Amino acid sequence: MTSLARELEQTPAQADAIDVDLAVNGDTQAFERLYRRHTPRVNSLARWLLSRDDVDDVLQDVFIRVWEKLDTFRGQAAFGTWLHRLATNVILRQRERYRKDEKRGSGSLLEVADMSASPVSPGLSIDIEAAVDRLPERARQVFVLHDLEGYKHEEIAQVLTISVGTSRSQLHHARMAMRSFFAA
Amino acid sequence: MNDKWTAQLSAYLDGELTADKRTDLERHVESCDECRTALQQLRGVVTWAADFEGREPANDVWPQIAAVIGDTPSGVVKLDARRRSPKHFALSIPQSLAAAIALAVVGAGGWSLARLTAPESQMAAVIDISAPDAGATVMATIAVAQKYGPAISDLERVLLQENGTLDSTTVRVLRQQLAIIDRALTEAQEALARDPASHFLADHYTGMMKKKLNVLRQAARNVEVSS
Ligand SMILES: [Zn+2]
């Protein structure tokens, strides 16, 4: 980070707190700033949990729901955490709707391990993201919920209706498939 | 590699092993290169995931969201609708106030600042000004916007462009800082709408415009130094 960035630093959490306060009072511009700050992550979440590239509808649903429920956010957790939980709930509820017309096939753990052993552009997140894309659906969902969203295995077991043991082993397989992206 | 220990590495990283198993595994990892390598790589995966900031969606769906939640991107923002407390402002002022400001004089009784628009946003605001001394402060405010506006627009365009010279962290921080200043500008503008004759508010507005320009200039200097 440059010295300028340090000098101007205001944490995203601080910016969120200000904008939530404004948005609760009807300031749609403040809400747009929240949308801009959090869309990338919600987009990746939706894309990976739903196995789809086109997630426009889901993003709209999520943020309209956030707008509607904003006054129930009491600052008990970071806004980002609250929003991602809400987003994940909305996304997981959409799974049934999309299950019938899967747009993007899943890959295999071997395929992902192969990608990670010979990345196209070493060290770039885009390669790693592509590998997450290609994880088998179950492993990808567990990995995203656990390692990106901080869900516990017990919670994952409940929302995906799998056993806790399955959640643990799927997580391990997903991580092992992706590990060669990272230096020892 | 496929020894019985490998399967425990994830659980170990997540702190889910019992004390006994943890000690056993640590002892093994000390003597097993393969497990040590795997453990460090797995740690890399976990760290990457925790820090992952996401990727922008292919399509920006904000216009659709705005339409649903009642944003009025091309309309007139009602002053009273959102004035719930003095702290919260009501006017929607574009990010860069600079670009196009048209002043319409209506009638003999007062001024009406009819349209305040900038190219990147088609927000419009109507300010009804009837206080006797209003004309002078409004004119002063507009003069300030005209004086600083072009330089601010240019700097914003250059500094915040995609793949520009500033690193992404700096751009992010800069955007946040500008957002705060824009908010203050908006607040000043709204307060002026309620109290058009206030020299204090006009000065405050001028100060924020100068601050914005200074922040951008500082960023520009930073580019020169680092490149
Ligand atoms: Zn070993």
PDB file of C-alpha atoms and ligand atoms in Angstrom, chain B residues 1 3 5-6 28-29 31-36, ligand 1:
ATOM      1  CA  MET B   1       1.647 -38.880   0.804  1.00  0.00           C
ATOM      2  CA  ASP B   3      -0.473 -41.854   4.763  1.00  0.00           C
ATOM      3  CA  TRP B   5      -1.836 -38.303   8.557  1.00  0.00           C
ATOM      4  CA  THR B   6      -2.750 -36.441   5.409  1.00  0.00           C
ATOM      5  CA  HIS B  28       4.776 -36.623  12.504  1.00  0.00           C
ATOM      6  CA  VAL B  29       4.851 -33.430  10.428  1.00  0.00           C
ATOM      7  CA  SER B  31       9.699 -35.733  10.316  1.00  0.00           C
ATOM      8  CA  CYS B  32       7.619 -35.932   7.117  1.00  0.00           C
ATOM      9  CA  ASP B  33       8.498 -33.522   4.305  1.00  0.00           C
ATOM     10  CA  GLU B  34       5.421 -34.341   2.297  1.00  0.00           C
ATOM     11  CA  CYS B  35       3.001 -33.610   5.111  1.00  0.00           C
ATOM     12  CA  ARG B  36       4.869 -30.430   5.971  1.00  0.00           C
TER      13      ARG B  36
HETATM   14 ZN    ZN C   1       3.349 -37.587   6.321  1.00  0.00          ZN
END
